[in-house]
Amino acid sequence: MGRLFGTDGVRGVANEGLTAELALGLSVAAAHVLGDAGAFDGHRPVAVVGRDPRASGEFLEAAVIAGLASAGVDVLRVGVLPTPAVAYLTGALGADFGVMLSASHNAMPDNGIKFLARGGHKLDDAIEDAIEAHYRRYGVGDDEWKRPTGADVGRVRSYNEGFDKYVAHLVAVLPNRLDGVKVVIDGAHGAAARVAPEAFARAGAEVVYTLGAEPTGLNINDGVGSTHLDKLRVAMKEHAADLGIALDGDADRCLAADADGNEVDGDQIIAILAVAMKEAGTLRRGTAVATVMSNLGFKLAMEREGIELVQTAVGDRYVLEEMKQHGFALGGEQSGHVILLDHATTGDGTLTGLMLGARLAATKQSLADLASVMTRLPQVLINVKGVDKNRVESCEELQAAVREAEAELGATGRVLLRKSGTEPLVRVMVEAADEAQANAVCGRLADAVRTHLG
């Protein structure tokens, strides 16, 4: 059996890989491990529990709450709210930890469990490993642990104020109001379907149209949201809006569309916010953080604007680790995970969209004009399957082909070979000044991978 915890909690098909028994057992294990680690400091522990609107979240929430309460943890049930809202409330309410039930942008049958430490931060890998080890040893029971009884069992109450508290926080941290900005919001039929329109309206924007705003428990991410932008693009032109934002199921990521329906991706969003924060003096150490998959055009734009760029391995967790370690304020991924560490402990799609709107309102510029701070270079990606991925760095013939490609591309191109963490697969990515060259070079390198690593 593989590791239960992945890069973003425990995920699987609900009621198949991710069962009520697993949810209950992991929750009991989390209470035990965090207690043994001193996280509760001798006081009665409190946990915040939230979820996205997936149908399976209803029974998984019940299982998590049952596990926590049976272990003597008091539970504040905040209901359907975004992942960043649960993280914020965990910190704002002084809770000992938080639990979010969501599979983010995945299809409805999937679900996931993410545990958050005090303050709303991601648990350390060592703590996750300890929770998993405890669960594998004891399952849903622990004969060596005295179960609380009577008044010592956990109590459960609904914390309905969470919605307003989170929305008020979002509006309060904005540098200026959004008056005069017309917005279309795609909530992915997800956790922010109510939150995002309310936050934009309170911030002064005119929400001219919403889509993906009627979650049924069955339609999350279904043809809407940050992985399906077509409807947002059409709506932008139909409603003559200034800004379109598309969230994912748990609203920790945001992509955007301009007035003509053109996509504005995570790289462009970070570039816009980096320039704004540099002007405001809030871009700590004059640095933005992104992954190695960010477009070369983003890197060139940051150089031109006098902004330092630190690049990490792919994954928002690595971006966040770099930001926390060195005190940076802004980072994210091309996929739309944007972390504003002064205001959130994780990517927050609604906050990102609001900050974009604030920049539009402050500058009176269009989103297309703001996004032109960087030019996206053509980027081609080919996945080469069935090869010995572990020889990518050591194969001299392949590395010679890479050096030849880099010499051909020069300063306006880039080559990246990445081995998959889960499959016998190598990802070949090439950027170039024009698409034809990018396709040609990427194709040659993919053939080289097949030849030398096959």
Coordinates of C-alpha atoms in Angstrom, one line a residue, residues 224-418:
V224 CA -17.0 25.3 -15.3
G225 CA -14.3 26.8 -13.1
S226 CA -10.6 27.3 -13.6
T227 CA -10.1 24.1 -15.7
H228 CA -13.0 25.0 -18.1
L229 CA -12.7 28.7 -19.2
D230 CA -14.9 28.6 -22.3
K231 CA -18.1 29.8 -20.7
L232 CA -16.3 32.6 -18.8
R233 CA -14.7 33.8 -22.0
V234 CA -18.1 34.0 -23.7
A235 CA -19.7 35.7 -20.8
M236 CA -17.1 38.4 -20.6
K237 CA -18.0 39.7 -24.1
E238 CA -21.8 39.2 -23.7
H239 CA -21.8 41.3 -20.5
A240 CA -19.2 43.9 -21.4
A241 CA -17.3 43.1 -18.1
D242 CA -13.8 44.4 -17.1
L243 CA -12.7 41.3 -15.2
G244 CA -13.6 37.7 -15.2
I245 CA -12.4 35.3 -12.6
A246 CA -12.6 31.5 -12.6
L247 CA -12.2 29.6 -9.3
D248 CA -11.8 25.8 -8.7
G249 CA -13.8 23.6 -6.5
D250 CA -12.2 24.6 -3.2
A251 CA -11.3 28.1 -4.4
D252 CA -7.6 28.0 -3.7
R253 CA -6.8 28.9 -7.2
C254 CA -7.9 31.6 -9.7
L255 CA -7.5 32.2 -13.4
A256 CA -8.8 35.3 -15.1
A257 CA -10.2 36.6 -18.4
D258 CA -10.0 40.1 -19.9
A259 CA -12.8 42.1 -21.6
D260 CA -12.2 40.3 -24.9
G261 CA -12.4 36.8 -23.3
N262 CA -8.6 36.2 -23.4
E263 CA -7.2 34.0 -20.6
V264 CA -4.9 35.6 -18.0
D265 CA -3.0 32.8 -16.4
G266 CA -1.2 32.5 -13.0
D267 CA 2.1 33.8 -14.4
Q268 CA 0.4 37.0 -15.7
I269 CA -1.6 37.4 -12.5
I270 CA 1.6 37.1 -10.3
A271 CA 3.3 39.6 -12.6
I272 CA 0.5 42.1 -12.3
L273 CA 0.4 41.8 -8.5
A274 CA 4.2 41.9 -8.2
V275 CA 4.4 45.2 -10.0
A276 CA 1.6 46.6 -7.9
M277 CA 3.2 45.4 -4.6
K278 CA 6.6 46.7 -5.6
E279 CA 5.0 50.2 -6.2
A280 CA 3.2 49.9 -2.8
G281 CA 6.3 48.8 -1.0
T282 CA 4.7 45.5 0.1
L283 CA 6.8 43.2 -2.1
R284 CA 9.1 42.0 0.6
R285 CA 12.8 41.9 -0.5
G286 CA 11.6 42.9 -4.0
T287 CA 11.1 39.2 -4.8
A288 CA 8.4 36.9 -6.3
V289 CA 8.4 33.1 -6.0
A290 CA 7.3 30.8 -8.8
T291 CA 8.0 27.3 -10.1
V292 CA 10.4 26.1 -12.8
M293 CA 7.3 25.6 -15.0
S294 CA 6.6 29.4 -15.1
N295 CA 6.7 30.8 -18.6
L296 CA 10.1 32.3 -19.7
G297 CA 8.2 35.5 -20.5
F298 CA 7.3 35.8 -16.8
K299 CA 11.0 35.6 -15.9
L300 CA 12.0 38.2 -18.5
A301 CA 9.2 40.5 -17.3
M302 CA 10.4 40.3 -13.7
E303 CA 14.0 41.1 -14.8
R304 CA 12.7 44.1 -16.8
E305 CA 10.7 45.4 -13.8
G306 CA 13.6 45.0 -11.4
I307 CA 11.9 42.2 -9.4
E308 CA 13.9 39.3 -8.2
L309 CA 12.5 35.8 -9.1
V310 CA 13.1 32.7 -7.1
Q311 CA 12.0 29.5 -8.7
T312 CA 11.2 26.2 -7.0
A313 CA 10.1 22.7 -7.9
V314 CA 6.6 22.3 -9.3
G315 CA 3.9 22.4 -6.6
D316 CA 2.4 25.2 -4.5
R317 CA 3.7 23.5 -1.4
Y318 CA 7.3 24.2 -2.5
V319 CA 6.5 27.8 -3.3
L320 CA 5.0 28.2 0.1
E321 CA 8.0 26.6 1.8
E322 CA 10.3 29.0 0.1
M323 CA 8.2 32.0 1.0
K324 CA 7.9 31.1 4.6
Q325 CA 11.6 30.3 4.9
H326 CA 12.8 33.6 3.5
G327 CA 10.0 35.9 4.3
F328 CA 8.7 36.6 0.8
A329 CA 5.1 38.0 0.4
L330 CA 4.1 36.8 -3.1
G331 CA 4.4 33.5 -5.0
G332 CA 2.4 31.0 -7.0
E333 CA 2.0 28.8 -10.0
Q334 CA 1.0 29.2 -13.6
S335 CA -2.1 27.1 -12.7
G336 CA -3.5 29.9 -10.6
H337 CA -2.4 29.1 -7.1
V338 CA -1.4 32.5 -5.9
I339 CA -0.1 33.0 -2.3
L340 CA -0.3 36.4 -0.7
L341 CA 1.4 35.4 2.5
D342 CA 0.6 38.7 4.4
H343 CA -3.1 37.8 4.2
A344 CA -3.4 34.1 3.7
T345 CA -1.6 30.9 4.6
T346 CA -2.4 29.1 1.3
G347 CA -3.5 30.0 -2.2
D348 CA -6.7 32.0 -2.1
G349 CA -8.6 32.3 -5.4
T350 CA -11.2 34.9 -4.2
L351 CA -8.5 37.1 -2.6
T352 CA -6.4 36.8 -5.8
G353 CA -9.4 37.9 -7.9
L354 CA -10.1 40.8 -5.5
M355 CA -6.5 42.0 -5.7
L356 CA -6.7 42.0 -9.5
G357 CA -9.9 44.0 -9.3
A358 CA -8.3 46.5 -6.9
R359 CA -5.4 47.0 -9.4
L360 CA -7.9 47.7 -12.2
A361 CA -9.7 50.2 -10.1
A362 CA -6.6 51.9 -8.9
T363 CA -4.9 52.2 -12.3
K364 CA -8.0 52.7 -14.5
Q365 CA -6.3 50.3 -16.9
S366 CA -7.9 47.3 -18.6
L367 CA -6.8 43.8 -17.6
A368 CA -5.4 43.3 -21.0
D369 CA -3.1 46.3 -20.6
L370 CA -2.0 45.2 -17.1
A371 CA -1.3 41.7 -18.4
S372 CA 0.9 43.0 -21.2
V373 CA 3.6 43.5 -18.5
M374 CA 4.7 40.1 -19.7
T375 CA 4.6 38.3 -23.1
R376 CA 3.8 34.6 -22.9
L377 CA 6.3 32.7 -25.0
P378 CA 5.0 29.7 -26.9
Q379 CA 5.3 26.7 -24.5
V380 CA 5.1 23.1 -25.7
L381 CA 4.9 20.1 -23.4
I382 CA 5.3 16.4 -24.4
N383 CA 5.0 13.5 -22.0
V384 CA 7.2 10.6 -23.0
K385 CA 6.0 7.4 -21.4
G386 CA 7.6 4.0 -20.7
V387 CA 11.1 5.2 -20.3
D388 CA 13.8 5.0 -17.6
K389 CA 13.1 8.4 -16.0
N390 CA 15.9 8.0 -13.4
R391 CA 18.6 8.3 -16.1
V392 CA 17.5 11.8 -17.2
E393 CA 20.5 13.6 -15.6
S394 CA 23.1 10.8 -16.1
C395 CA 22.5 10.0 -19.7
E396 CA 25.3 11.9 -21.6
E397 CA 23.7 11.4 -25.0
L398 CA 20.4 13.0 -23.8
Q399 CA 22.2 15.8 -22.0
A400 CA 24.2 16.5 -25.2
A401 CA 20.8 16.8 -27.1
V402 CA 19.6 19.2 -24.4
R403 CA 22.7 21.4 -24.7
E404 CA 22.3 21.5 -28.5
A405 CA 18.7 22.6 -28.2
E406 CA 19.6 25.3 -25.6
A407 CA 22.2 26.6 -28.0
E408 CA 19.7 26.8 -30.8
L409 CA 17.1 28.6 -28.7
G410 CA 19.5 31.1 -27.1
A411 CA 18.3 33.7 -24.6
T412 CA 14.7 33.7 -25.8
G413 CA 14.1 30.0 -25.3
R414 CA 14.3 27.3 -22.6
V415 CA 14.4 23.6 -22.2
L416 CA 13.2 21.6 -19.1
L417 CA 13.2 17.8 -18.7
R418 CA 11.3 16.6 -15.6

